[in-house]
Structures are given as structure tokens and as C-alpha cells.
mmCIF file with all atom_site columns, C-alpha atoms in Angstrom:
data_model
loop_
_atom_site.group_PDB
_atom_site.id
_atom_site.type_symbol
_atom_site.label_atom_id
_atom_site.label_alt_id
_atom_site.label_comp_id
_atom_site.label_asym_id
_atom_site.label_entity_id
_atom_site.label_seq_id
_atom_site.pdbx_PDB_ins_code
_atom_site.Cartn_x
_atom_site.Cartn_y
_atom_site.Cartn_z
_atom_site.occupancy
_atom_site.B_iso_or_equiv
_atom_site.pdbx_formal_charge
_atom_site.auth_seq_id
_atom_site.auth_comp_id
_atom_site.auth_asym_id
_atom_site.auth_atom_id
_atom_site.pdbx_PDB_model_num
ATOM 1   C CA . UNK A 1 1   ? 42.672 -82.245  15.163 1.00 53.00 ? 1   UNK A CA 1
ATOM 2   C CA . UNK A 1 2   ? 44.583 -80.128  17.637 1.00 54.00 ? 2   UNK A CA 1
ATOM 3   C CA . UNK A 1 3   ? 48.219 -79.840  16.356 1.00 56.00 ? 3   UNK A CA 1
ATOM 4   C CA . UNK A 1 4   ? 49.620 -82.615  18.506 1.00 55.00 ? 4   UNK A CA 1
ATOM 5   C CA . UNK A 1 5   ? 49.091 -81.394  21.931 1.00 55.00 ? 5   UNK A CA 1
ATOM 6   C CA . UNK A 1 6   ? 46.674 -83.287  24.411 1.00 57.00 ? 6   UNK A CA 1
ATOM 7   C CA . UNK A 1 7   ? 44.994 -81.598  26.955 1.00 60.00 ? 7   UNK A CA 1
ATOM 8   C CA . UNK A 1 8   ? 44.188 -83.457  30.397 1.00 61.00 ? 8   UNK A CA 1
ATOM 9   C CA . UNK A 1 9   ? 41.683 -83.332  32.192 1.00 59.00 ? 9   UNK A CA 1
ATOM 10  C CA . UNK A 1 10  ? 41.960 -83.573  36.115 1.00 56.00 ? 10  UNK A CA 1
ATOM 11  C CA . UNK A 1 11  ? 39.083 -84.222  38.752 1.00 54.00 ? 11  UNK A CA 1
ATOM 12  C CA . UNK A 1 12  ? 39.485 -83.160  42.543 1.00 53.00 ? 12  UNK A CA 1
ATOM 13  C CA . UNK A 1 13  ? 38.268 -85.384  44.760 1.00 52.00 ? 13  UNK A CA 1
ATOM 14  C CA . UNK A 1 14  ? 38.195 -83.791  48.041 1.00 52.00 ? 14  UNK A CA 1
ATOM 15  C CA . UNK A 1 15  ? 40.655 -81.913  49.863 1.00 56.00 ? 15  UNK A CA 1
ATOM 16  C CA . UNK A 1 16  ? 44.220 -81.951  48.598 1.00 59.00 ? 16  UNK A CA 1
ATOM 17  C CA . UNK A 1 17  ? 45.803 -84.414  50.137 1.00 59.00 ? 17  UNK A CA 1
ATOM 18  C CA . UNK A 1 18  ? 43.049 -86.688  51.200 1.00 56.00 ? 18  UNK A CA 1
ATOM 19  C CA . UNK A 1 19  ? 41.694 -89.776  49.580 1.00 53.00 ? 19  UNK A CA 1
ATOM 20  C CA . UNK A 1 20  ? 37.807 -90.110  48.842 1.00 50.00 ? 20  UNK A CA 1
ATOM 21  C CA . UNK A 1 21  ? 37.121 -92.635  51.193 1.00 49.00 ? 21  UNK A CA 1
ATOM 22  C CA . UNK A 1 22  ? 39.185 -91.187  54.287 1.00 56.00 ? 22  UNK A CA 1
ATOM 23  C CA . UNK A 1 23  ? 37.093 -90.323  57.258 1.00 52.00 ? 23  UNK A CA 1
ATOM 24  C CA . UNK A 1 24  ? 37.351 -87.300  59.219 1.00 61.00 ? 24  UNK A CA 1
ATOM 25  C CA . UNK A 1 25  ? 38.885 -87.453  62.626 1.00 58.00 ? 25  UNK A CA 1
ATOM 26  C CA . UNK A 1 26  ? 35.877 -86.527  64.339 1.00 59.00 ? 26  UNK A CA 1
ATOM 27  C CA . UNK A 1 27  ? 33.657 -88.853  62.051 1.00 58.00 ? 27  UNK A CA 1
ATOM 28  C CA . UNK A 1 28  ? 36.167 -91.766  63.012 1.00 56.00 ? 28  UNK A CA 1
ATOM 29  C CA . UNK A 1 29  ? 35.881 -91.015  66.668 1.00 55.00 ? 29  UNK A CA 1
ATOM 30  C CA . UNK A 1 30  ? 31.833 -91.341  66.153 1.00 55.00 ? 30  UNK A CA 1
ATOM 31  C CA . UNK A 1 31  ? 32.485 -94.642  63.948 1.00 52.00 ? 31  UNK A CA 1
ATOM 32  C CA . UNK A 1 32  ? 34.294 -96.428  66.851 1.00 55.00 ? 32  UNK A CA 1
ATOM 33  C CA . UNK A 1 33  ? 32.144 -95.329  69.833 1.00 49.00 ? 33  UNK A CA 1
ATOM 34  C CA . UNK A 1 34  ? 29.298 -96.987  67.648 1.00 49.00 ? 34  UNK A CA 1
ATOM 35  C CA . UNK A 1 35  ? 30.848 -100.034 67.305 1.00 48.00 ? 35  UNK A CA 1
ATOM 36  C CA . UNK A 1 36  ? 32.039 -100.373 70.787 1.00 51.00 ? 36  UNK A CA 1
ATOM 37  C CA . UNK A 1 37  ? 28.398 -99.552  71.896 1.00 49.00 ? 37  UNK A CA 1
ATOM 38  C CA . UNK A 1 38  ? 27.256 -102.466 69.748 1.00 48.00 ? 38  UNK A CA 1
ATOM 39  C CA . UNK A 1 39  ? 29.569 -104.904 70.946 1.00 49.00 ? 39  UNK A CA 1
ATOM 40  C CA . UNK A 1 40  ? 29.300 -104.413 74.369 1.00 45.00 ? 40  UNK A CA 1
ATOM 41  C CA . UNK A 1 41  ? 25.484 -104.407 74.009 1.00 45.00 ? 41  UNK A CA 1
ATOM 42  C CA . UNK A 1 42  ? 25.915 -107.846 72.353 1.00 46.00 ? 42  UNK A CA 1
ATOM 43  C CA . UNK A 1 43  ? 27.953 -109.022 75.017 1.00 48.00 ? 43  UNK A CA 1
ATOM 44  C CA . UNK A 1 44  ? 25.417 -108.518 77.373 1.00 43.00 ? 44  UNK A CA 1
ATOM 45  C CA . UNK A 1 45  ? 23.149 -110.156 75.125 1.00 46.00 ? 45  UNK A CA 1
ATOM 46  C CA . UNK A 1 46  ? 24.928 -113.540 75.111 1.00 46.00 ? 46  UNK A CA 1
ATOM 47  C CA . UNK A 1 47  ? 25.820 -113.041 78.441 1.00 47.00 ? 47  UNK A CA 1
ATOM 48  C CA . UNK A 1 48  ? 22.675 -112.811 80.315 1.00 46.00 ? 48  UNK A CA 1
ATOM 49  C CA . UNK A 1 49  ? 21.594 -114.472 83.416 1.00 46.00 ? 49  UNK A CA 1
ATOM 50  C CA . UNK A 1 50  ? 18.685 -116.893 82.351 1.00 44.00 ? 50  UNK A CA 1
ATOM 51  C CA . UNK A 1 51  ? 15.644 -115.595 84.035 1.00 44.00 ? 51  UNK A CA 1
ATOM 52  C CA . UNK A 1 52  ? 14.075 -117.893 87.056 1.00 41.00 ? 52  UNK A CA 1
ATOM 53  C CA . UNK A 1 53  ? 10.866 -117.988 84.486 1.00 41.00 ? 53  UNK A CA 1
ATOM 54  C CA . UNK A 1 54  ? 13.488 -120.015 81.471 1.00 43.00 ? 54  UNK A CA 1
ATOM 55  C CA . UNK A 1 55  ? 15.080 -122.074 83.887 1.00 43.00 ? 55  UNK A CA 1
ATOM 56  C CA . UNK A 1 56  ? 11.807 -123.402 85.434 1.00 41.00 ? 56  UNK A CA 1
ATOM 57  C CA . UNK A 1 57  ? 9.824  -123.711 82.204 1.00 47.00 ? 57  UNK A CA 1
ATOM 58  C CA . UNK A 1 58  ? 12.849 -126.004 80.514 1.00 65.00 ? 58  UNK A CA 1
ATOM 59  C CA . UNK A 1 59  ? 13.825 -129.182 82.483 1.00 68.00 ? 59  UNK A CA 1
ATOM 60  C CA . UNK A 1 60  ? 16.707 -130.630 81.930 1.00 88.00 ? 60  UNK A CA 1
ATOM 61  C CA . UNK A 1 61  ? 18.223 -127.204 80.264 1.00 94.00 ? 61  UNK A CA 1
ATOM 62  C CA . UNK A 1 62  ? 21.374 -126.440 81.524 1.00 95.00 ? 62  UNK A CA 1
ATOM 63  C CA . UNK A 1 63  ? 22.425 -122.937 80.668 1.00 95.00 ? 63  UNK A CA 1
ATOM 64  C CA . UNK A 1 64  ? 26.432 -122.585 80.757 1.00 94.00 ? 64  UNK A CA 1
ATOM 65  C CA . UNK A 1 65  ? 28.127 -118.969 81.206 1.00 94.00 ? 65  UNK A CA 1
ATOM 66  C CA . UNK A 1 66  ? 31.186 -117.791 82.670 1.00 92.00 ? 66  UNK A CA 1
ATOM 67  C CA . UNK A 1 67  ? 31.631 -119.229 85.080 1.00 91.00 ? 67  UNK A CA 1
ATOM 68  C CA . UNK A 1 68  ? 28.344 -121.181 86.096 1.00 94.00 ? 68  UNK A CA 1
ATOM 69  C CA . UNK A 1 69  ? 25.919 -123.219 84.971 1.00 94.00 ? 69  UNK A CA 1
ATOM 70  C CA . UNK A 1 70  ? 22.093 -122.833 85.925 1.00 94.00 ? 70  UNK A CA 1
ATOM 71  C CA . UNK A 1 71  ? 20.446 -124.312 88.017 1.00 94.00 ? 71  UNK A CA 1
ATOM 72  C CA . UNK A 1 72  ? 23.358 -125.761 90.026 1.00 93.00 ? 72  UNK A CA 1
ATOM 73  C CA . UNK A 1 73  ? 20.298 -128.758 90.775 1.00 93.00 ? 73  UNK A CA 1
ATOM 74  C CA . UNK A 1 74  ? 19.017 -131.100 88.254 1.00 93.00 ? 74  UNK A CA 1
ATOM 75  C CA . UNK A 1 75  ? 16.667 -133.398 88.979 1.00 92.00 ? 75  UNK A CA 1
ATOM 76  C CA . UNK A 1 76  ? 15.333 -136.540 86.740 1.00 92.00 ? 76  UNK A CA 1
ATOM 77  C CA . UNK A 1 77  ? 14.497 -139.617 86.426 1.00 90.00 ? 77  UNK A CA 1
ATOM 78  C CA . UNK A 1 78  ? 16.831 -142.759 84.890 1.00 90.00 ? 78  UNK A CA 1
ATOM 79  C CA . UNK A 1 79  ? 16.588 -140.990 81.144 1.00 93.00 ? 79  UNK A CA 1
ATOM 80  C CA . UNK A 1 80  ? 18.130 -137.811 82.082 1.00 95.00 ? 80  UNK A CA 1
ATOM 81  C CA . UNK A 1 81  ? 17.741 -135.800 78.844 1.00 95.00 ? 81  UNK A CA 1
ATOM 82  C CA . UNK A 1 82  ? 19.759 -132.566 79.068 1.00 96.00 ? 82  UNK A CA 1
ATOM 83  C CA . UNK A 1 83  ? 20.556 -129.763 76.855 1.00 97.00 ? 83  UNK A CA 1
ATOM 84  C CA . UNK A 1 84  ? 23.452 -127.380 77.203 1.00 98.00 ? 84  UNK A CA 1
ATOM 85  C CA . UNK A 1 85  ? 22.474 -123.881 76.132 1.00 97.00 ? 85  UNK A CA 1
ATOM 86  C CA . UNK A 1 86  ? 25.778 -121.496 75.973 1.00 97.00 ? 86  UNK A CA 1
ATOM 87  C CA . UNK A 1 87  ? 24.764 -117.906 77.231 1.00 96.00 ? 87  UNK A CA 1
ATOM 88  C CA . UNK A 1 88  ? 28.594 -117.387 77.913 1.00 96.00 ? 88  UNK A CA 1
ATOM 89  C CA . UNK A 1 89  ? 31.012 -115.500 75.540 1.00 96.00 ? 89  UNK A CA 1
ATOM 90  C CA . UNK A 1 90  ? 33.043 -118.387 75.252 1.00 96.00 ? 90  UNK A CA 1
ATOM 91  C CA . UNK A 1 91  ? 33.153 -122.261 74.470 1.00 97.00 ? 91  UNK A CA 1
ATOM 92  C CA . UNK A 1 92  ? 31.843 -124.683 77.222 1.00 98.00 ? 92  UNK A CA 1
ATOM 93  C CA . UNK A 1 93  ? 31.040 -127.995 77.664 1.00 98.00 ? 93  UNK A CA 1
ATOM 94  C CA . UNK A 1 94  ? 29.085 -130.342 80.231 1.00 98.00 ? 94  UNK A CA 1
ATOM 95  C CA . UNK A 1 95  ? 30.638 -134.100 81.216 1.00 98.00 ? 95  UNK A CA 1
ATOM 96  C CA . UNK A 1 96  ? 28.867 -136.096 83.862 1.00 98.00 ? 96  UNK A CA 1
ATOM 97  C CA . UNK A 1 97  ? 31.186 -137.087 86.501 1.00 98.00 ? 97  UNK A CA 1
ATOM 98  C CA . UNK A 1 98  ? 31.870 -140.910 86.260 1.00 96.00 ? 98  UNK A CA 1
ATOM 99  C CA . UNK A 1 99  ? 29.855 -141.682 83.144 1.00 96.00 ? 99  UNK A CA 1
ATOM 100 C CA . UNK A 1 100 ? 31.886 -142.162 80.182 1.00 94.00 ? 100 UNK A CA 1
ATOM 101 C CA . UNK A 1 101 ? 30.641 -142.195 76.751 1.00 93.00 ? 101 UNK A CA 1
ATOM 102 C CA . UNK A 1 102 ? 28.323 -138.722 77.414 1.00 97.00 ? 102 UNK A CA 1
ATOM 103 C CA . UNK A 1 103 ? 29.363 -135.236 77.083 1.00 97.00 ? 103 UNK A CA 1
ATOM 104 C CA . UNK A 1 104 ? 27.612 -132.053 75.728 1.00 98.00 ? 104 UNK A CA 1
ATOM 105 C CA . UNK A 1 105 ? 29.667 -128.936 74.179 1.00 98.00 ? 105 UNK A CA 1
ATOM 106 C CA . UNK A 1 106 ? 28.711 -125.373 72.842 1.00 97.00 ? 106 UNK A CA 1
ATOM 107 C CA . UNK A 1 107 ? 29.610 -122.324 70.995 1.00 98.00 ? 107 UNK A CA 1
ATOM 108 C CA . UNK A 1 108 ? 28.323 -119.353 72.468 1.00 97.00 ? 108 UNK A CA 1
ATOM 109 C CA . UNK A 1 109 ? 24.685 -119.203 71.515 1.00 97.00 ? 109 UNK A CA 1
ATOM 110 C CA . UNK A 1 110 ? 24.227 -122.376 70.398 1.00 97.00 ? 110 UNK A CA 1
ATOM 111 C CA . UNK A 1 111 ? 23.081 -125.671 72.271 1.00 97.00 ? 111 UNK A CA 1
ATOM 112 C CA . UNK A 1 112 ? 23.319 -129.201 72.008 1.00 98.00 ? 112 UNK A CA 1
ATOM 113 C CA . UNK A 1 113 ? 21.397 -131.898 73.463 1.00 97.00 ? 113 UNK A CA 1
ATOM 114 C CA . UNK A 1 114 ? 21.785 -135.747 74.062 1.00 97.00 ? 114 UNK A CA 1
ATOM 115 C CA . UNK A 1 115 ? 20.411 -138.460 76.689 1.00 96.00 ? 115 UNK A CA 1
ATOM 116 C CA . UNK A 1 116 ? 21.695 -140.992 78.988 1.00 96.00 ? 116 UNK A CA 1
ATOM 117 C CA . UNK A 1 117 ? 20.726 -143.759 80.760 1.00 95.00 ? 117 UNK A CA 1
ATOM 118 C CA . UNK A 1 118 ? 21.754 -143.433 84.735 1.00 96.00 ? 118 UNK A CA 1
ATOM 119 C CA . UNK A 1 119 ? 21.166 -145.220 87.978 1.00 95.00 ? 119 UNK A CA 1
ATOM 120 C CA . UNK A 1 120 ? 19.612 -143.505 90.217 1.00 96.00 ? 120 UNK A CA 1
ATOM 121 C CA . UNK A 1 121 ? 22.557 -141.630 92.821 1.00 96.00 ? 121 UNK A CA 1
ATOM 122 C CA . UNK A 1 122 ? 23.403 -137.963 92.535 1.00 97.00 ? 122 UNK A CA 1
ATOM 123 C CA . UNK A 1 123 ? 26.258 -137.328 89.777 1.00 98.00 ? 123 UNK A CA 1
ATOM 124 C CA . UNK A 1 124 ? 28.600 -133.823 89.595 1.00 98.00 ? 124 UNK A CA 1
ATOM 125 C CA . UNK A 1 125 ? 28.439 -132.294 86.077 1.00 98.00 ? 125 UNK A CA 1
ATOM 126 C CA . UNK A 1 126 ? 30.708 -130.188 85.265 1.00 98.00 ? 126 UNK A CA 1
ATOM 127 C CA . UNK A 1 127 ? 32.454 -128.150 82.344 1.00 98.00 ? 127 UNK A CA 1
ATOM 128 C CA . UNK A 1 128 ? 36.377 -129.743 81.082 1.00 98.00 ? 128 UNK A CA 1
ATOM 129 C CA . UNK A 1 129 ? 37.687 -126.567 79.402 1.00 97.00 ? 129 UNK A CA 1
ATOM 130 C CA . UNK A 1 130 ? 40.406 -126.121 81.492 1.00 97.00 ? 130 UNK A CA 1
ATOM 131 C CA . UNK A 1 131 ? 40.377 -123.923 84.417 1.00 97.00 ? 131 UNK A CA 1
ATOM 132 C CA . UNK A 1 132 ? 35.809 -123.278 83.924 1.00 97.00 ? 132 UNK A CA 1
ATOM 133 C CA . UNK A 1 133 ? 35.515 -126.270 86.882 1.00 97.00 ? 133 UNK A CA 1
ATOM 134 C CA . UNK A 1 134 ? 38.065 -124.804 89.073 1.00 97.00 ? 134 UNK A CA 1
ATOM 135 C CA . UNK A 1 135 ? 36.100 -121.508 88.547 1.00 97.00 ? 135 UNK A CA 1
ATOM 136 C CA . UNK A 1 136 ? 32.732 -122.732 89.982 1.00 96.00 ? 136 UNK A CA 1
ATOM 137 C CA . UNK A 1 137 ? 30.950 -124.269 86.568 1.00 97.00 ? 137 UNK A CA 1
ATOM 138 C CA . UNK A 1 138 ? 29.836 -127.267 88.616 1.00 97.00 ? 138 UNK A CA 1
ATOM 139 C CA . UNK A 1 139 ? 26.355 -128.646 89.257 1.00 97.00 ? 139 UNK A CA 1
ATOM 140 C CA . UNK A 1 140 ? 24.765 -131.511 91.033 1.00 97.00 ? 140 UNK A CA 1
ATOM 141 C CA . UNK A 1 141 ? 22.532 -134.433 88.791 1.00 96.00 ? 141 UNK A CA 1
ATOM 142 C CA . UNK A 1 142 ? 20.013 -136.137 90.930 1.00 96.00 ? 142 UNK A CA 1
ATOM 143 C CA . UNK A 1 143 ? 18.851 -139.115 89.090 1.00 95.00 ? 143 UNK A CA 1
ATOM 144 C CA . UNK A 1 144 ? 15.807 -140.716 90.719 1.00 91.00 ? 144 UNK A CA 1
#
């Protein structure tokens, strides 16, 4: 026993003053110009223009992106069979002018895929989210 009196014990963590887990200026700066790095290089990830090479070797993919969609001519036959593939950094979707009941949409690298019976005539696709057709994401079906 020790007459009544308790001694305490302390621990130092770091610096007076500053918490364990607190970074260093410098170290912060570092921190955030890696994670700026990495999101920009992910940006140009999902944002890529599809090479001639993936647009030629997937009929009836149409890849949507700000603000286009590739190739601006598709052609097929009565069962058109497309698939919206979202290389953009934002939501899109793909409506068939003048056809009701068919319509495509996409999260940014994602795709979805459906088919529709058409006569044959040449048909404007084009993406609803407002303001993306004004922009240029337009393309011409040609249904043979």
C-alpha cells in the first residue's frame, strides 16, 4: 500500500499540442496532390474517346459521352439491337425519335441494352437529359 496517494501515469503522444493522427502540413499537401492525380486520371479513364478499332468491332454499340455519342451512323436491319455504353462522367440516355415504348439509360460505366422492331426509314436518336441534345448528343439510325 502507498499511504493514500496515487501516482499517474501520463503517455506523450507526439508533439504537445498535436493529436496522433494529425498530419503534417507538408504530408497533407502530398495527401491531396495524390488524390487529385487519381481522380483526374480516372476521369480520363471514363472519359475516353472509344477507339475506331471498339466502335467497328461492336455493332449496334452506341458509346454516350459528353456531349456525343459514337458513331453518329448506325446502320441495321428491322431488329435494331443497340446497347448504350456510358464513357461520359455523367448520366445519359438514348430515345429513338418517334418510337415510343424504347429507350436505353446509363450510369457512367455501365451499359444497357434492349431491341426494337423498326421499319425500315432513317430515325434520330438522341439523349433526353436536358440540355445533352441541344449540345450535339444526336445520331442518325438507318434501319434497312
Amino acid at each position: 500500500m502507498d499511504n493514500g496517494s496515487e501516482k499517474r501515469q501520463t503517455r506523450k503522444l507526439g508533439p504537445p499540442g498535436r493529436l496522433p493522427w494529425e498530419l503534417s502540413a507538408s504530408t497533407g499537401v502530398v495527401v491531396f496532390g495524390l488524390v487529385i492525380t487519381v481522380g483526374f486520371s480516372l476521369m480520363a479513364l471514363l472519359g475516353r474517346d472509344p477507339s475506331p478499332a471498339e466502335a467497328e468491332s461492336d455493332p449496334g454499340v452506341v458509346v454516350a459521352r459528353e456531349f456525343s455519342f459514337t458513331p453518329e451512323r448506325i446502320q441495321s436491319g428491322r431488329a435494331v439491337a443497340l446497347t448504350l455504353r456510358n464513357s461520359g462522367a455523367t448520366y445519359h440516355d438514348l430515345w429513338i425519335e418517334g418510337v415510343d415504348g424504347f429507350s436505353l439509360s446509363s450510369h457512367p460505366g455501365r451499359e444497357d441494352s434492349g431491341t426494337v422492331q423498326l421499319e425500315p426509314g432513317r430515325y434520330t436518336i438522341y439523349c433526353s437529359i436536358p440540355g445533352h441534345r441541344e449540345a450535339g448528343m444526336v445520331a442518325e439510325l438507318l434501319v434497312g
